[in-house]
């Protein structure tokens, strides 16, 4: 029966999927299938979740570009799994899926390769005693204030702690006063004994640096494509780091108290979505969102502002960046054979800009491996929800949604339906071309994300 429900003969054709609007394929007999029926309902719901209340304050610990509204993974987790099931996010970012899985008594597991994503995810899924954390946060701020009385010691530490390139980066992006204050907070955090509390405080420090507006750094638009430097003399509303740290710690501790549901086990681990350290056929549900094609959100560009303070060298971070899905480094890259739609789009872009065509080829090669890997770890008959947006490359729509549906077919992970979620104009993360008329179809697609529901055949 299970087999009949999802067998190949009943798979929707790509042409049947009209991803421009909510669509569930007209698969003959789909009504018989519990999973397909459930998916049909889920995909036709309003998946925007605008203004819906967030019931777990942990999601607010740290900003993260293009993170899920928590209600999205939660809706699929609650409908498609049972307590005790294993829920995976192979590109877990700020850990939204894993937090929602564990707060609904599922086992959540997330992988990412970004060091800041891993820290955010780890802190969000670790349970701490708020009173103990508050005590330590207060002690850290007090100790940091006291150490400002001897700035020469902090200055010395600043000079010895970083390699030359990292030091240059810090000198460029942080005022001298801020550097001394951040150093004071950091040395004080280093003296906290409990490793988990220390991580919580490090994340708090990072949260005052990596903000849309640039936080305590001299950058004023860290949330967007390329940070711009403020003129040091120009008033940014200079924020002293230690009071900012104290305020943020208080906010995060109160967020910690606002936490719904039970707390099952959650794991956030370093791992590449293209080859996961998991055995085959063990996952009950995947809910994930890959980076956009065309490297539209450069995670590392913003994240290195705090990672350099957390002990990572700027050159090492640049190297790590080239391993992210959607990156534009092409030398020595191993491409996958692609299906016809990605090939057609790549060839259109290549005619205008061969390099961009190569970058898109890399993206679809990576996503082929990711979908293949998701298929491997899923249990037969189980679902992978993949949320994607479209990108423009040289004015051409990458049609990520349709291409992934076709790639899914090719790796035997058929797509059973596509939902659409509308993005807030303000929260949309895609830069759009100023040359594209606002009323154009492409421009309209940019304001949507597509919720693809793949099902592993039984
Ligand atoms: C759109 S974000 C995920 C956001 C997440 N859904 C959330 O709610 O926070 C995509 C993530 O993919 C990660 N990523 C990029 N390449 C990866 C790879 N090869 N393996 C695992 N994660 C990767 C990025 O670091 C980023 O955190």
XYZ file of C-alpha atoms and ligand atoms in Angstrom:
485
model
C 0.000 0.000 0.000
C 2.759 2.396 1.106
C 4.640 1.345 -1.990
C 1.668 1.949 -4.261
C 1.169 5.403 -2.855
C 4.577 6.679 -3.798
C 5.691 4.505 -6.633
C 7.318 5.991 -9.728
C 4.303 5.541 -12.005
C 2.362 8.006 -9.934
C 5.030 10.663 -9.733
C 4.063 14.090 -10.973
C 5.719 15.353 -14.131
C 7.765 18.507 -13.752
C 5.508 20.184 -16.277
C 2.564 19.565 -13.961
C 4.098 21.662 -11.222
C 3.096 25.248 -11.547
C 5.371 26.736 -8.973
C 4.047 30.237 -9.582
C 1.078 29.458 -7.399
C 0.150 26.962 -4.782
C 0.104 23.690 -6.562
C -0.200 20.062 -5.741
C 0.199 17.656 -8.611
C -2.893 15.933 -9.844
C -1.535 12.513 -9.139
C -4.114 9.896 -9.812
C -5.064 8.209 -6.611
C -3.061 10.614 -4.454
C -6.021 10.934 -2.122
C -5.304 7.391 -0.937
C -1.918 8.344 0.390
C -1.824 9.674 3.911
C 1.445 11.503 3.304
C 0.341 13.015 0.009
C -3.008 14.044 1.442
C -1.328 15.693 4.390
C 1.151 17.437 2.107
C -1.623 18.729 -0.103
C -3.270 20.395 2.892
C -0.002 21.757 4.228
C 1.170 23.201 0.916
C -2.070 25.016 0.268
C -1.982 26.782 3.647
C -0.649 30.292 4.154
C 3.041 29.540 4.573
C 3.983 33.185 5.105
C 3.425 33.176 8.873
C 3.663 36.958 8.884
C 3.073 38.442 12.307
C 2.464 34.995 13.809
C 3.725 34.953 17.425
C 7.062 33.199 18.060
C 6.594 30.950 21.058
C 10.253 30.288 21.732
C 12.453 33.225 22.690
C 15.618 31.332 21.774
C 15.045 32.178 18.123
C 15.908 35.774 19.009
C 19.340 35.077 20.527
C 21.213 36.232 17.418
C 20.344 37.601 13.994
C 20.725 35.328 10.975
C 19.993 36.107 7.331
C 17.089 34.302 5.661
C 16.150 32.274 8.709
C 12.872 30.388 8.806
C 9.878 31.733 10.608
C 9.850 29.017 13.337
C 6.208 28.204 12.577
C 7.221 26.842 9.185
C 9.343 23.876 10.317
C 7.013 23.400 13.285
C 3.943 23.013 11.075
C 5.598 20.262 9.025
C 7.189 18.593 12.054
C 3.903 18.382 13.937
C 1.955 17.110 10.934
C 4.441 14.661 9.448
C 6.254 13.160 12.458
C 5.557 11.772 15.930
C 7.384 12.355 19.228
C 10.706 10.508 19.268
C 11.153 10.740 15.469
C 14.387 12.044 13.956
C 14.151 15.438 12.229
C 17.117 16.676 10.189
C 18.238 20.028 8.803
C 21.412 19.439 6.732
C 22.016 23.225 6.339
C 20.792 24.252 9.744
C 21.859 27.920 9.862
C 20.601 29.377 13.119
C 19.087 26.007 14.070
C 15.391 26.917 13.707
C 14.317 23.425 12.593
C 16.311 21.708 15.347
C 14.954 23.999 18.077
C 11.397 23.391 16.878
C 12.010 19.640 16.665
C 13.234 19.388 20.225
C 10.531 21.626 21.602
C 7.961 19.222 20.136
C 9.699 16.174 21.665
C 11.375 14.991 18.459
C 15.106 14.359 18.141
C 16.573 17.231 16.176
C 19.851 17.100 14.307
C 21.415 19.909 12.293
C 24.608 20.241 10.250
C 26.314 23.342 8.949
C 29.820 24.398 7.937
C 29.589 27.996 9.132
C 31.287 28.450 12.536
C 28.883 31.174 13.662
C 25.839 29.129 12.597
C 27.225 26.239 14.658
C 27.682 28.442 17.730
C 24.176 29.927 17.403
C 22.655 26.469 16.951
C 24.593 25.000 19.844
C 23.631 27.758 22.274
C 19.986 27.681 21.174
C 19.756 23.947 21.821
C 21.623 23.887 25.153
C 19.589 24.241 28.301
C 21.100 26.493 30.942
C 20.068 27.768 34.331
C 19.028 31.403 33.649
C 19.944 32.487 37.181
C 23.493 31.140 36.843
C 23.852 32.756 33.412
C 22.600 36.091 34.713
C 25.108 35.972 37.571
C 27.991 35.228 35.185
C 26.910 37.873 32.644
C 26.857 40.482 35.382
C 30.239 39.373 36.699
C 31.738 39.476 33.186
C 30.486 43.027 32.564
C 31.748 44.217 35.959
C 35.152 42.637 35.466
C 35.381 44.132 31.964
C 34.574 47.628 33.288
C 37.251 47.227 35.960
C 39.852 46.112 33.439
C 39.264 49.345 31.471
C 41.106 51.073 34.323
C 44.294 49.436 33.022
C 43.955 49.869 29.254
C 47.654 49.159 28.668
C 47.143 45.494 29.584
C 44.237 45.244 27.156
C 46.223 47.045 24.494
C 49.020 44.517 24.915
C 46.593 41.651 24.583
C 45.173 43.196 21.414
C 48.665 43.354 19.949
C 49.542 39.728 20.671
C 46.259 37.884 20.232
C 45.742 38.227 16.465
C 47.829 37.476 13.392
C 48.727 40.404 11.127
C 45.880 40.108 8.605
C 43.264 39.652 11.319
C 44.683 42.643 13.165
C 44.429 44.742 9.993
C 40.810 43.678 9.530
C 40.008 44.613 13.126
C 41.784 47.963 12.848
C 39.811 48.784 9.728
C 36.375 47.879 11.033
C 36.495 48.714 14.760
C 37.346 52.001 16.452
C 40.200 51.944 18.962
C 37.835 52.461 21.908
C 35.593 49.616 20.794
C 38.574 47.311 20.346
C 39.656 47.939 23.951
C 36.134 47.325 25.235
C 35.634 44.146 23.207
C 39.004 42.885 24.412
C 37.947 43.596 28.008
C 34.698 41.621 27.574
C 36.460 38.782 25.825
C 39.183 38.313 28.452
C 36.523 38.410 31.096
C 34.440 35.736 29.271
C 37.568 33.571 29.017
C 37.612 33.320 32.813
C 34.095 31.782 32.990
C 34.436 28.158 34.024
C 31.306 26.578 32.591
C 31.874 25.968 28.881
C 28.177 26.253 27.963
C 27.763 29.533 29.828
C 30.935 30.773 28.151
C 29.465 29.944 24.735
C 26.237 31.741 25.649
C 28.250 34.859 26.550
C 30.375 34.615 23.391
C 27.196 34.470 21.358
C 25.941 37.527 23.229
C 29.156 39.330 22.299
C 28.703 38.281 18.682
C 25.097 39.521 18.751
C 26.226 43.086 19.463
C 28.638 42.972 16.509
C 26.688 41.127 13.794
C 23.527 43.158 13.462
C 21.911 44.580 10.337
C 23.171 48.042 11.177
C 26.685 46.885 12.033
C 26.316 46.978 15.850
C 29.428 48.155 17.637
C 31.616 47.962 14.522
C 32.155 50.749 12.008
C 30.067 48.947 9.383
C 26.613 50.302 8.814
C 24.930 47.669 6.674
C 26.200 44.257 7.678
C 22.847 42.672 6.834
C 23.240 43.349 3.134
C 25.526 42.365 0.330
C 28.629 44.371 1.139
C 29.313 46.247 4.369
C 30.182 49.914 4.095
C 32.454 51.674 6.471
C 31.303 54.586 8.506
C 33.431 57.604 8.638
C 34.911 57.399 12.197
C 34.205 61.065 12.794
C 30.616 60.767 11.662
C 28.181 60.065 14.452
C 26.676 56.604 14.103
C 25.148 56.909 17.513
C 28.359 55.382 18.875
C 27.525 52.460 21.080
C 29.803 51.602 23.975
C 30.382 47.847 23.844
C 30.139 46.939 27.543
C 26.686 48.489 28.169
C 25.512 46.980 24.845
C 26.783 43.588 25.989
C 24.949 43.892 29.312
C 21.720 44.921 27.586
C 21.923 42.097 25.086
C 22.711 39.536 27.811
C 19.622 40.662 29.762
C 17.501 40.403 26.605
C 18.769 36.922 25.739
C 18.322 35.679 29.313
C 14.718 36.856 29.319
C 14.244 35.218 25.887
C 15.548 32.003 27.425
C 12.626 32.045 29.854
C 10.126 32.309 27.006
C 10.332 28.779 25.828
C 7.450 26.580 24.847
C 7.199 22.817 24.939
C 9.377 20.002 26.122
C 13.064 19.713 25.492
C 14.116 16.523 23.758
C 17.643 15.931 22.506
C 19.111 18.236 19.922
C 22.423 18.048 18.102
C 24.118 20.737 16.058
C 27.215 19.404 14.354
C 29.792 20.421 11.826
C 29.013 18.604 8.581
C 28.708 19.060 4.851
C 25.195 18.637 3.450
C 26.705 16.951 0.388
C 28.029 14.046 2.433
C 26.453 13.666 5.832
C 27.897 11.550 8.643
C 24.598 9.672 9.007
C 23.641 6.141 8.142
C 21.164 5.515 5.317
C 17.392 5.325 5.880
C 17.323 6.827 9.378
C 15.635 10.234 9.094
C 11.872 10.743 9.474
C 11.662 14.301 8.118
C 13.974 16.922 6.630
C 13.118 20.622 6.774
C 15.804 22.829 5.295
C 16.657 25.859 3.191
C 19.837 25.968 1.111
C 21.707 29.182 0.333
C 20.421 31.108 -2.673
C 21.993 30.485 -6.062
C 24.491 33.206 -7.046
C 25.928 33.612 -3.576
C 23.361 36.347 -2.976
C 23.731 36.125 0.767
C 27.369 35.972 1.702
C 27.193 34.539 5.208
C 30.887 34.794 5.897
C 31.115 38.421 4.869
C 29.070 39.428 7.912
C 29.990 36.565 10.214
C 33.712 37.224 10.155
C 33.082 40.488 12.012
C 32.481 38.512 15.184
C 34.369 35.298 14.345
C 37.701 37.158 14.357
C 36.990 38.119 17.966
C 36.068 34.536 18.780
C 39.532 33.295 17.841
C 39.402 32.644 14.091
C 41.914 34.033 11.622
C 40.590 36.128 8.791
C 42.513 34.156 6.125
C 41.142 30.872 7.408
C 37.607 32.294 7.244
C 38.152 33.339 3.630
C 39.220 29.782 2.821
C 36.166 28.326 4.571
C 33.921 30.655 2.586
C 34.871 29.039 -0.709
C 33.346 25.743 0.506
C 29.836 27.176 0.955
C 27.105 26.097 -1.417
C 26.615 28.852 -3.991
C 30.168 30.189 -3.723
C 31.783 31.540 -6.880
C 35.147 29.744 -6.691
C 35.401 27.449 -9.717
C 39.001 26.288 -9.980
C 39.439 22.588 -9.272
C 35.708 22.160 -8.867
C 34.060 18.802 -9.704
C 30.809 19.351 -11.586
C 27.911 16.904 -11.816
C 26.004 16.032 -15.003
C 22.846 18.165 -14.940
C 19.306 17.751 -16.241
C 17.868 19.744 -19.151
C 16.300 22.767 -17.414
C 19.406 23.750 -15.398
C 21.471 23.217 -18.564
C 19.200 25.541 -20.551
C 19.327 28.297 -17.936
C 23.097 27.946 -17.499
C 23.595 28.192 -21.245
C 21.478 31.392 -21.459
C 23.509 32.979 -18.665
C 26.823 31.723 -20.075
C 26.139 33.519 -23.355
C 26.081 36.818 -21.469
C 28.604 36.022 -18.739
C 30.533 32.711 -18.902
C 31.809 33.058 -15.363
C 28.321 33.497 -13.893
C 27.208 30.493 -15.953
C 29.991 28.505 -14.238
C 28.875 29.686 -10.809
C 25.332 28.498 -11.487
C 26.688 25.182 -12.778
C 28.532 24.791 -9.494
C 25.345 25.603 -7.527
C 23.224 23.030 -9.353
C 26.029 20.461 -9.055
C 26.114 21.031 -5.309
C 22.348 20.828 -5.037
C 22.367 17.569 -7.030
C 24.681 16.088 -4.393
C 22.616 17.543 -1.544
C 19.335 16.099 -2.881
C 21.012 12.735 -3.486
C 22.312 12.755 0.088
C 18.931 13.725 1.493
C 17.406 10.805 -0.374
C 20.024 8.451 1.075
C 19.440 9.381 4.718
C 15.616 9.608 4.538
C 13.559 6.588 5.434
C 11.449 5.296 2.515
C 8.106 7.079 2.219
C 9.375 10.079 4.216
C 9.415 13.726 3.238
C 12.047 16.424 2.662
C 10.788 20.008 2.741
C 13.190 22.312 0.895
C 12.505 26.050 0.912
C 14.142 27.987 -1.921
C 14.007 31.413 -3.471
C 14.854 32.378 -7.012
C 17.798 34.566 -7.928
C 18.571 36.791 -10.849
C 21.849 36.282 -12.662
C 22.527 38.875 -15.312
C 18.796 39.575 -15.328
C 17.902 35.913 -15.911
C 15.789 34.014 -13.393
C 17.718 30.967 -12.116
C 14.364 29.168 -11.651
C 15.803 27.373 -8.650
C 12.456 25.846 -7.714
C 11.799 24.215 -11.087
C 15.406 23.113 -11.479
C 15.440 21.428 -8.073
C 12.201 19.619 -8.898
C 13.840 18.275 -12.048
C 17.061 17.345 -10.242
C 14.979 15.589 -7.553
C 13.382 13.473 -10.297
C 16.831 12.594 -11.638
C 18.152 11.420 -8.254
C 14.966 9.465 -7.523
C 13.640 11.925 -4.965
C 10.444 13.050 -6.683
C 8.720 16.252 -5.733
C 5.134 15.655 -4.660
C 4.050 19.283 -4.512
C 5.074 22.898 -4.336
C 3.752 25.598 -2.046
C 4.504 29.279 -2.223
C 5.269 31.675 0.586
C 5.197 35.391 0.108
C 8.071 37.331 1.583
C 7.817 40.650 3.289
C 9.338 43.211 0.956
C 11.496 44.457 3.843
C 12.636 41.042 4.923
C 13.380 39.771 1.441
C 17.066 38.939 1.217
C 17.525 39.056 -2.527
C 19.036 42.051 -4.173
C 16.927 42.738 -7.271
C 18.098 44.452 -10.357
C 17.218 48.116 -10.557
C 16.793 47.617 -14.318
C 13.967 45.136 -13.870
C 10.540 46.770 -14.018
C 8.816 46.299 -10.671
C 5.741 44.855 -12.327
C 7.623 42.181 -14.256
C 7.012 38.510 -13.678
C 10.590 37.979 -12.589
C 10.385 40.751 -10.031
C 7.220 39.157 -8.661
C 8.945 35.783 -8.351
C 11.689 37.418 -6.308
C 9.171 38.147 -3.572
C 8.288 34.524 -3.148
C 9.861 31.449 -1.730
C 8.928 28.021 -2.937
C 8.277 25.192 -0.522
C 9.213 21.982 -2.312
C 8.007 18.707 -0.814
C 10.115 15.759 -1.965
C 9.132 12.208 -1.043
C 11.488 9.239 -1.010
C 9.810 6.361 -2.843
C 9.065 3.285 -0.755
C 19.415 29.811 4.245
S 20.604 29.372 5.461
C 19.673 28.350 6.527
C 18.820 29.135 7.474
C 18.032 28.245 8.421
N 16.913 27.619 7.756
C 17.558 29.036 9.620
O 16.366 29.026 9.919
O 18.388 29.689 10.265
C 21.653 28.261 4.627
C 22.770 27.666 5.469
O 23.474 26.727 4.648
C 24.793 26.674 5.163
N 25.660 25.968 4.210
C 26.267 26.429 3.087
N 26.970 25.452 2.505
C 26.807 24.328 3.267
C 27.268 22.982 3.170
N 28.049 22.574 2.174
N 26.895 22.094 4.124
C 26.096 22.485 5.167
N 25.640 23.748 5.311
C 25.978 24.668 4.367
C 25.136 28.140 5.393
O 26.231 28.248 6.263
C 23.813 28.658 5.989
O 23.876 28.594 7.380
